mmCIF file of C-alpha atoms in Angstrom:
data_model
loop_
_atom_site.group_PDB
_atom_site.id
_atom_site.type_symbol
_atom_site.label_atom_id
_atom_site.label_comp_id
_atom_site.label_asym_id
_atom_site.label_seq_id
_atom_site.Cartn_x
_atom_site.Cartn_y
_atom_site.Cartn_z
ATOM 1 C CA UNK A 1 8.303 25.726 -5.907
ATOM 2 C CA UNK A 2 5.879 27.732 -4.004
ATOM 3 C CA UNK A 3 3.786 25.132 -2.637
ATOM 4 C CA UNK A 4 6.092 22.528 -1.634
ATOM 5 C CA UNK A 5 10.179 22.133 -0.888
ATOM 6 C CA UNK A 6 12.075 19.243 -2.838
ATOM 7 C CA UNK A 7 11.631 16.861 0.122
ATOM 8 C CA UNK A 8 8.170 17.038 -0.069
ATOM 9 C CA UNK A 9 7.945 16.608 -4.081
ATOM 10 C CA UNK A 10 10.371 13.416 -3.107
ATOM 11 C CA UNK A 11 7.559 12.051 -0.896
ATOM 12 C CA UNK A 12 5.115 12.686 -3.612
ATOM 13 C CA UNK A 13 6.709 11.035 -6.116
ATOM 14 C CA UNK A 14 7.582 8.005 -3.850
ATOM 15 C CA UNK A 15 3.751 7.666 -3.318
ATOM 16 C CA UNK A 16 3.183 7.203 -7.108
ATOM 17 C CA UNK A 17 6.827 5.518 -7.944
ATOM 18 C CA UNK A 18 9.910 3.737 -6.893
ATOM 19 C CA UNK A 19 11.644 5.468 -10.067
ATOM 20 C CA UNK A 20 15.206 6.560 -9.198
ATOM 21 C CA UNK A 21 15.174 10.148 -7.247
ATOM 22 C CA UNK A 22 18.354 12.105 -6.707
ATOM 23 C CA UNK A 23 17.765 15.301 -4.559
ATOM 24 C CA UNK A 24 20.324 17.946 -5.943
ATOM 25 C CA UNK A 25 20.217 21.076 -3.089
ATOM 26 C CA UNK A 26 22.056 24.030 -2.331
ATOM 27 C CA UNK A 27 21.534 23.425 1.453
ATOM 28 C CA UNK A 28 23.768 20.366 1.731
ATOM 29 C CA UNK A 29 23.338 19.559 5.714
ATOM 30 C CA UNK A 30 23.516 15.946 7.511
ATOM 31 C CA UNK A 31 20.326 16.523 8.779
ATOM 32 C CA UNK A 32 18.779 17.018 5.593
ATOM 33 C CA UNK A 33 20.534 14.505 3.638
ATOM 34 C CA UNK A 34 19.386 12.392 6.623
ATOM 35 C CA UNK A 35 15.644 13.036 5.843
ATOM 36 C CA UNK A 36 15.900 12.961 2.117
ATOM 37 C CA UNK A 37 16.997 9.048 2.521
ATOM 38 C CA UNK A 38 14.278 8.331 4.735
ATOM 39 C CA UNK A 39 11.963 9.578 2.474
ATOM 40 C CA UNK A 40 13.364 6.959 -0.122
ATOM 41 C CA UNK A 41 15.976 9.188 -1.915
ATOM 42 C CA UNK A 42 18.946 6.958 -3.939
ATOM 43 C CA UNK A 43 21.171 9.679 -3.382
ATOM 44 C CA UNK A 44 21.924 13.153 -2.183
ATOM 45 C CA UNK A 45 24.052 15.972 -4.008
ATOM 46 C CA UNK A 46 24.995 19.070 -3.012
ATOM 47 C CA UNK A 47 25.515 21.525 -5.335
ATOM 48 C CA UNK A 48 28.808 23.256 -4.304
ATOM 49 C CA UNK A 49 30.575 19.757 -3.653
ATOM 50 C CA UNK A 50 30.043 17.874 -7.211
ATOM 51 C CA UNK A 51 31.465 19.183 -10.564
ATOM 52 C CA UNK A 52 29.176 18.380 -13.697
ATOM 53 C CA UNK A 53 31.002 15.155 -14.667
ATOM 54 C CA UNK A 54 30.455 13.577 -11.215
ATOM 55 C CA UNK A 55 26.894 14.544 -11.342
ATOM 56 C CA UNK A 56 26.306 12.903 -14.815
ATOM 57 C CA UNK A 57 28.058 10.087 -13.433
ATOM 58 C CA UNK A 58 25.948 9.785 -10.696
ATOM 59 C CA UNK A 59 22.751 10.124 -12.764
ATOM 60 C CA UNK A 60 24.031 7.414 -14.983
ATOM 61 C CA UNK A 61 24.363 5.101 -11.890
ATOM 62 C CA UNK A 62 21.014 5.777 -10.631
ATOM 63 C CA UNK A 63 18.805 5.310 -14.018
ATOM 64 C CA UNK A 64 21.290 2.873 -15.740
ATOM 65 C CA UNK A 65 22.737 0.687 -13.066
ATOM 66 C CA UNK A 66 19.460 0.274 -10.118
ATOM 67 C CA UNK A 67 18.651 -3.570 -10.129
ATOM 68 C CA UNK A 68 15.025 -4.221 -10.119
ATOM 69 C CA UNK A 69 13.535 -3.516 -6.790
ATOM 70 C CA UNK A 70 12.863 -6.824 -4.658
ATOM 71 C CA UNK A 71 9.417 -5.526 -3.866
ATOM 72 C CA UNK A 72 8.059 -5.917 -7.374
ATOM 73 C CA UNK A 73 8.664 -9.439 -7.034
ATOM 74 C CA UNK A 74 7.105 -10.196 -3.792
ATOM 75 C CA UNK A 75 4.474 -7.771 -4.675
ATOM 76 C CA UNK A 76 3.657 -9.642 -7.741
ATOM 77 C CA UNK A 77 3.436 -13.177 -5.970
ATOM 78 C CA UNK A 78 1.127 -11.478 -3.439
ATOM 79 C CA UNK A 79 -1.169 -9.279 -5.840
ATOM 80 C CA UNK A 80 -1.235 -11.671 -9.197
ATOM 81 C CA UNK A 81 -2.507 -9.808 -12.197
ATOM 82 C CA UNK A 82 -0.879 -8.920 -15.625
ATOM 83 C CA UNK A 83 -3.233 -6.105 -16.910
ATOM 84 C CA UNK A 84 -1.927 -2.022 -16.872
ATOM 85 C CA UNK A 85 -4.125 -1.810 -13.889
ATOM 86 C CA UNK A 86 -2.594 -4.450 -11.671
ATOM 87 C CA UNK A 87 0.951 -3.336 -12.931
ATOM 88 C CA UNK A 88 0.133 0.240 -11.644
ATOM 89 C CA UNK A 89 -1.163 -1.162 -8.691
ATOM 90 C CA UNK A 90 2.183 -2.560 -7.788
ATOM 91 C CA UNK A 91 4.151 0.310 -8.790
ATOM 92 C CA UNK A 92 2.197 2.560 -6.497
ATOM 93 C CA UNK A 93 2.996 0.223 -3.445
ATOM 94 C CA UNK A 94 6.352 -0.061 -4.488
ATOM 95 C CA UNK A 95 6.695 3.620 -4.172
ATOM 96 C CA UNK A 96 4.430 4.168 -1.100
ATOM 97 C CA UNK A 97 5.893 1.135 0.839
ATOM 98 C CA UNK A 98 9.368 3.214 1.764
ATOM 99 C CA UNK A 99 7.331 6.386 3.140
ATOM 100 C CA UNK A 100 6.820 7.107 6.879
ATOM 101 C CA UNK A 101 3.541 8.718 5.698
ATOM 102 C CA UNK A 102 -0.004 7.398 6.855
ATOM 103 C CA UNK A 103 -1.397 5.436 3.570
ATOM 104 C CA UNK A 104 -5.229 4.698 3.007
ATOM 105 C CA UNK A 105 -6.262 1.623 0.764
ATOM 106 C CA UNK A 106 -9.617 2.017 -0.460
ATOM 107 C CA UNK A 107 -11.572 -1.044 -2.059
ATOM 108 C CA UNK A 108 -14.602 -3.328 -2.412
ATOM 109 C CA UNK A 109 -15.022 -5.952 0.391
ATOM 110 C CA UNK A 110 -12.960 -9.094 -0.967
ATOM 111 C CA UNK A 111 -10.274 -7.074 -3.395
ATOM 112 C CA UNK A 112 -7.699 -7.829 -1.129
ATOM 113 C CA UNK A 113 -7.257 -4.508 1.469
ATOM 114 C CA UNK A 114 -5.458 -6.479 3.899
ATOM 115 C CA UNK A 115 -3.325 -8.215 1.678
ATOM 116 C CA UNK A 116 -2.220 -4.544 0.342
ATOM 117 C CA UNK A 117 -1.947 -3.316 3.906
ATOM 118 C CA UNK A 118 0.283 -6.150 4.844
ATOM 119 C CA UNK A 119 2.197 -5.617 1.990
ATOM 120 C CA UNK A 120 2.945 -2.087 2.778
ATOM 121 C CA UNK A 121 4.197 -3.208 6.204
ATOM 122 C CA UNK A 122 6.222 -5.768 5.655
ATOM 123 C CA UNK A 123 8.126 -4.117 2.412
ATOM 124 C CA UNK A 124 8.388 -1.007 3.616
ATOM 125 C CA UNK A 125 9.497 1.531 6.452
ATOM 126 C CA UNK A 126 7.826 -0.563 9.382
ATOM 127 C CA UNK A 127 8.779 -4.001 8.052
ATOM 128 C CA UNK A 128 11.392 -4.736 11.172
ATOM 129 C CA UNK A 129 8.525 -4.943 13.727
ATOM 130 C CA UNK A 130 5.113 -5.515 14.485
ATOM 131 C CA UNK A 131 1.738 -4.659 12.907
ATOM 132 C CA UNK A 132 -1.455 -4.013 15.071
ATOM 133 C CA UNK A 133 -4.680 -4.213 13.934
ATOM 134 C CA UNK A 134 -7.543 -2.133 15.054
ATOM 135 C CA UNK A 135 -11.164 -2.668 13.712
ATOM 136 C CA UNK A 136 -14.058 -0.404 13.916
ATOM 137 C CA UNK A 137 -15.904 -2.556 16.670
ATOM 138 C CA UNK A 138 -13.128 -1.859 18.986
ATOM 139 C CA UNK A 139 -11.790 1.549 17.621
ATOM 140 C CA UNK A 140 -13.204 3.346 20.805
ATOM 141 C CA UNK A 141 -11.602 1.294 23.515
ATOM 142 C CA UNK A 142 -8.335 0.947 21.756
ATOM 143 C CA UNK A 143 -7.597 4.659 21.756
ATOM 144 C CA UNK A 144 -4.165 4.430 22.952
ATOM 145 C CA UNK A 145 -0.575 4.198 20.736
ATOM 146 C CA UNK A 146 0.452 0.372 21.067
ATOM 147 C CA UNK A 147 4.110 -0.561 21.268
ATOM 148 C CA UNK A 148 4.699 -1.817 17.635
ATOM 149 C CA UNK A 149 5.774 -0.313 14.522
ATOM 150 C CA UNK A 150 2.860 0.071 12.462
ATOM 151 C CA UNK A 151 -1.132 0.382 13.389
ATOM 152 C CA UNK A 152 -3.747 -0.888 11.055
ATOM 153 C CA UNK A 153 -6.840 1.110 11.157
ATOM 154 C CA UNK A 154 -9.339 -1.238 9.379
ATOM 155 C CA UNK A 155 -12.493 0.202 8.294
ATOM 156 C CA UNK A 156 -12.064 3.597 9.149
ATOM 157 C CA UNK A 157 -15.336 4.857 7.914
ATOM 158 C CA UNK A 158 -17.251 2.806 10.614
ATOM 159 C CA UNK A 159 -15.033 4.182 13.167
ATOM 160 C CA UNK A 160 -16.863 6.070 16.030
ATOM 161 C CA UNK A 161 -16.443 10.081 15.718
ATOM 162 C CA UNK A 162 -14.215 10.099 18.884
ATOM 163 C CA UNK A 163 -12.245 7.646 17.681
ATOM 164 C CA UNK A 164 -11.885 9.217 14.395
ATOM 165 C CA UNK A 165 -10.860 12.466 16.551
ATOM 166 C CA UNK A 166 -8.137 10.772 18.274
ATOM 167 C CA UNK A 167 -6.135 9.149 15.248
ATOM 168 C CA UNK A 168 -6.617 12.187 12.827
ATOM 169 C CA UNK A 169 -4.981 13.799 16.221
ATOM 170 C CA UNK A 170 -2.271 11.455 16.421
ATOM 171 C CA UNK A 171 -1.414 11.929 12.312
ATOM 172 C CA UNK A 172 -1.082 15.740 12.533
ATOM 173 C CA UNK A 173 1.079 15.321 15.657
ATOM 174 C CA UNK A 174 3.192 12.513 13.595
ATOM 175 C CA UNK A 175 3.350 14.983 10.843
ATOM 176 C CA UNK A 176 4.796 17.820 12.895
ATOM 177 C CA UNK A 177 7.773 15.366 13.702
ATOM 178 C CA UNK A 178 8.081 14.378 9.745
ATOM 179 C CA UNK A 179 6.694 10.832 10.913
ATOM 180 C CA UNK A 180 9.650 9.952 12.701
ATOM 181 C CA UNK A 181 9.995 7.864 15.785
ATOM 182 C CA UNK A 182 6.178 7.088 15.782
ATOM 183 C CA UNK A 183 4.138 3.631 14.436
ATOM 184 C CA UNK A 184 3.183 4.483 11.022
ATOM 185 C CA UNK A 185 -0.655 4.714 10.345
ATOM 186 C CA UNK A 186 -2.224 2.198 7.496
ATOM 187 C CA UNK A 187 -5.614 1.975 7.078
ATOM 188 C CA UNK A 188 -8.637 0.448 5.152
ATOM 189 C CA UNK A 189 -11.635 1.820 3.658
ATOM 190 C CA UNK A 190 -15.146 -0.346 1.496
ATOM 191 C CA UNK A 191 -15.482 3.504 0.247
ATOM 192 C CA UNK A 192 -14.192 4.429 -3.147
ATOM 193 C CA UNK A 193 -11.782 7.164 -3.009
ATOM 194 C CA UNK A 194 -13.877 9.469 -5.192
ATOM 195 C CA UNK A 195 -17.335 8.553 -3.593
ATOM 196 C CA UNK A 196 -19.454 10.689 -1.388
ATOM 197 C CA UNK A 197 -18.142 9.151 2.151
ATOM 198 C CA UNK A 198 -20.813 8.089 4.906
ATOM 199 C CA UNK A 199 -21.501 10.826 7.439
ATOM 200 C CA UNK A 200 -23.112 7.870 9.654
ATOM 201 C CA UNK A 201 -19.515 8.111 11.938
ATOM 202 C CA UNK A 202 -17.900 10.941 10.700
ATOM 203 C CA UNK A 203 -15.111 11.531 7.923
ATOM 204 C CA UNK A 204 -12.666 13.458 9.592
ATOM 205 C CA UNK A 205 -10.340 10.560 9.495
ATOM 206 C CA UNK A 206 -11.138 9.633 6.097
ATOM 207 C CA UNK A 207 -10.656 13.219 4.724
ATOM 208 C CA UNK A 208 -7.060 13.131 6.580
ATOM 209 C CA UNK A 209 -5.523 10.199 4.900
ATOM 210 C CA UNK A 210 -6.796 10.643 1.567
ATOM 211 C CA UNK A 211 -3.355 12.568 1.060
ATOM 212 C CA UNK A 212 -1.805 8.935 0.321
ATOM 213 C CA UNK A 213 -4.806 6.821 -0.598
ATOM 214 C CA UNK A 214 -4.524 4.022 -3.138
ATOM 215 C CA UNK A 215 -7.933 1.946 -4.582
ATOM 216 C CA UNK A 216 -8.131 -1.692 -5.540
ATOM 217 C CA UNK A 217 -9.512 -2.785 -8.345
ATOM 218 C CA UNK A 218 -12.773 -5.214 -8.284
ATOM 219 C CA UNK A 219 -12.053 -8.656 -9.812
ATOM 220 C CA UNK A 220 -14.866 -7.698 -12.825
ATOM 221 C CA UNK A 221 -12.734 -4.869 -14.080
ATOM 222 C CA UNK A 222 -9.659 -6.972 -14.416
ATOM 223 C CA UNK A 223 -11.362 -9.784 -16.292
ATOM 224 C CA UNK A 224 -8.022 -10.665 -18.083
ATOM 225 C CA UNK A 225 -6.429 -11.632 -14.545
ATOM 226 C CA UNK A 226 -8.929 -13.706 -13.071
ATOM 227 C CA UNK A 227 -7.390 -16.737 -14.714
ATOM 228 C CA UNK A 228 -3.905 -15.957 -13.428
ATOM 229 C CA UNK A 229 -5.115 -15.135 -10.084
ATOM 230 C CA UNK A 230 -7.154 -18.426 -9.915
ATOM 231 C CA UNK A 231 -4.388 -20.682 -10.621
ATOM 232 C CA UNK A 232 -1.940 -18.524 -8.223
ATOM 233 C CA UNK A 233 -4.826 -19.278 -5.684
ATOM 234 C CA UNK A 234 -4.882 -23.025 -6.763
ATOM 235 C CA UNK A 235 -1.244 -23.196 -5.967
ATOM 236 C CA UNK A 236 -1.604 -21.783 -2.702
ATOM 237 C CA UNK A 237 -4.214 -24.304 -1.666
ATOM 238 C CA UNK A 238 -2.665 -27.210 -3.064
ATOM 239 C CA UNK A 239 0.419 -26.662 -0.904
ATOM 240 C CA UNK A 240 -1.981 -26.225 2.067
ATOM 241 C CA UNK A 241 -3.690 -29.197 1.494
ATOM 242 C CA UNK A 242 -0.298 -31.171 0.248
ATOM 243 C CA UNK A 243 -1.901 -31.851 -2.961
ATOM 244 C CA UNK A 244 -0.723 -30.770 -6.431
ATOM 245 C CA UNK A 245 -3.729 -29.400 -8.056
ATOM 246 C CA UNK A 246 -4.182 -27.778 -11.294
ATOM 247 C CA UNK A 247 -6.981 -25.886 -13.050
ATOM 248 C CA UNK A 248 -8.398 -27.652 -16.318
ATOM 249 C CA UNK A 249 -8.652 -25.471 -19.058
ATOM 250 C CA UNK A 250 -12.491 -25.627 -18.681
ATOM 251 C CA UNK A 251 -12.441 -24.696 -15.288
ATOM 252 C CA UNK A 252 -10.483 -21.594 -16.330
ATOM 253 C CA UNK A 253 -12.701 -20.598 -18.916
ATOM 254 C CA UNK A 254 -15.927 -21.122 -16.533
ATOM 255 C CA UNK A 255 -13.912 -18.871 -14.020
ATOM 256 C CA UNK A 256 -13.485 -16.048 -16.456
ATOM 257 C CA UNK A 257 -16.644 -15.627 -17.031
ATOM 258 C CA UNK A 258 -18.367 -14.949 -13.761
ATOM 259 C CA UNK A 259 -19.088 -11.509 -12.233
ATOM 260 C CA UNK A 260 -17.361 -12.130 -8.927
ATOM 261 C CA UNK A 261 -19.371 -9.872 -7.084
ATOM 262 C CA UNK A 262 -17.579 -11.007 -3.727
ATOM 263 C CA UNK A 263 -14.507 -10.400 -5.840
ATOM 264 C CA UNK A 264 -10.767 -12.506 -5.207
ATOM 265 C CA UNK A 265 -12.137 -13.682 -1.680
ATOM 266 C CA UNK A 266 -15.458 -15.489 -3.181
ATOM 267 C CA UNK A 267 -13.270 -16.565 -6.045
ATOM 268 C CA UNK A 268 -10.928 -18.146 -3.139
ATOM 269 C CA UNK A 269 -13.661 -19.446 -1.179
ATOM 270 C CA UNK A 270 -15.318 -20.976 -4.158
ATOM 271 C CA UNK A 271 -11.784 -23.019 -4.924
ATOM 272 C CA UNK A 272 -11.193 -23.785 -1.470
ATOM 273 C CA UNK A 273 -14.339 -25.894 -1.471
ATOM 274 C CA UNK A 274 -13.541 -27.325 -5.063
ATOM 275 C CA UNK A 275 -10.586 -28.705 -3.670
ATOM 276 C CA UNK A 276 -11.355 -30.019 -0.380
ATOM 277 C CA UNK A 277 -14.629 -31.936 -1.991
#
């Protein structure tokens, strides 16, 4: 592999899926094994320490006996939907969560960027500690590394140039240490991954974060999921107000026919007002 090694390939694989991965290598050091497990490997095998039968047995255990990740069930609760788009989104989030690498979550307002970032933190490598949010309005005043396990840079396309340079340097420095021992960086942006970025505040940080980026779908692009999403929201809102609330078939049909320019946030606000009154 001329452009990366096995650990880098593992990290790239984990950014796409949580498929079982066994690192099989001729360089079987303790440090190498520790790095592989921190990047999300299911097993680490040194070629000079295992025979073919044992290797086959290891593979069989990995592909046949691995239980379904609990992250999938929790993600299905947080990000509802049965369309292939939503299933793929949850697969990618499950793959990205265990990594230490920075992740950029892109999506229109109301698509659930905060929910996705919180899931990456809670279900991932930083989940045992706290998540500190830094918004664009306070980015220039908070150019220090807080005492936490993860930092959420919210709306990086609006960060001033000085703040973008500061956090870009921090990410580069962390990469030099294989992202070990430092708070993980999670970020969000309203700009689509393939869109021409706004130059009003610079693009340095966004360009750096695009290596591990994920884009959330608009509600209008997953119209088949509007019904299930609405029912999940109604159930949560009903629990909050202490009442048993259900959508009628007519209400569900009506909601599915709307365009929802404000995405899931707009849908949630409408349902909240409906339940309140």
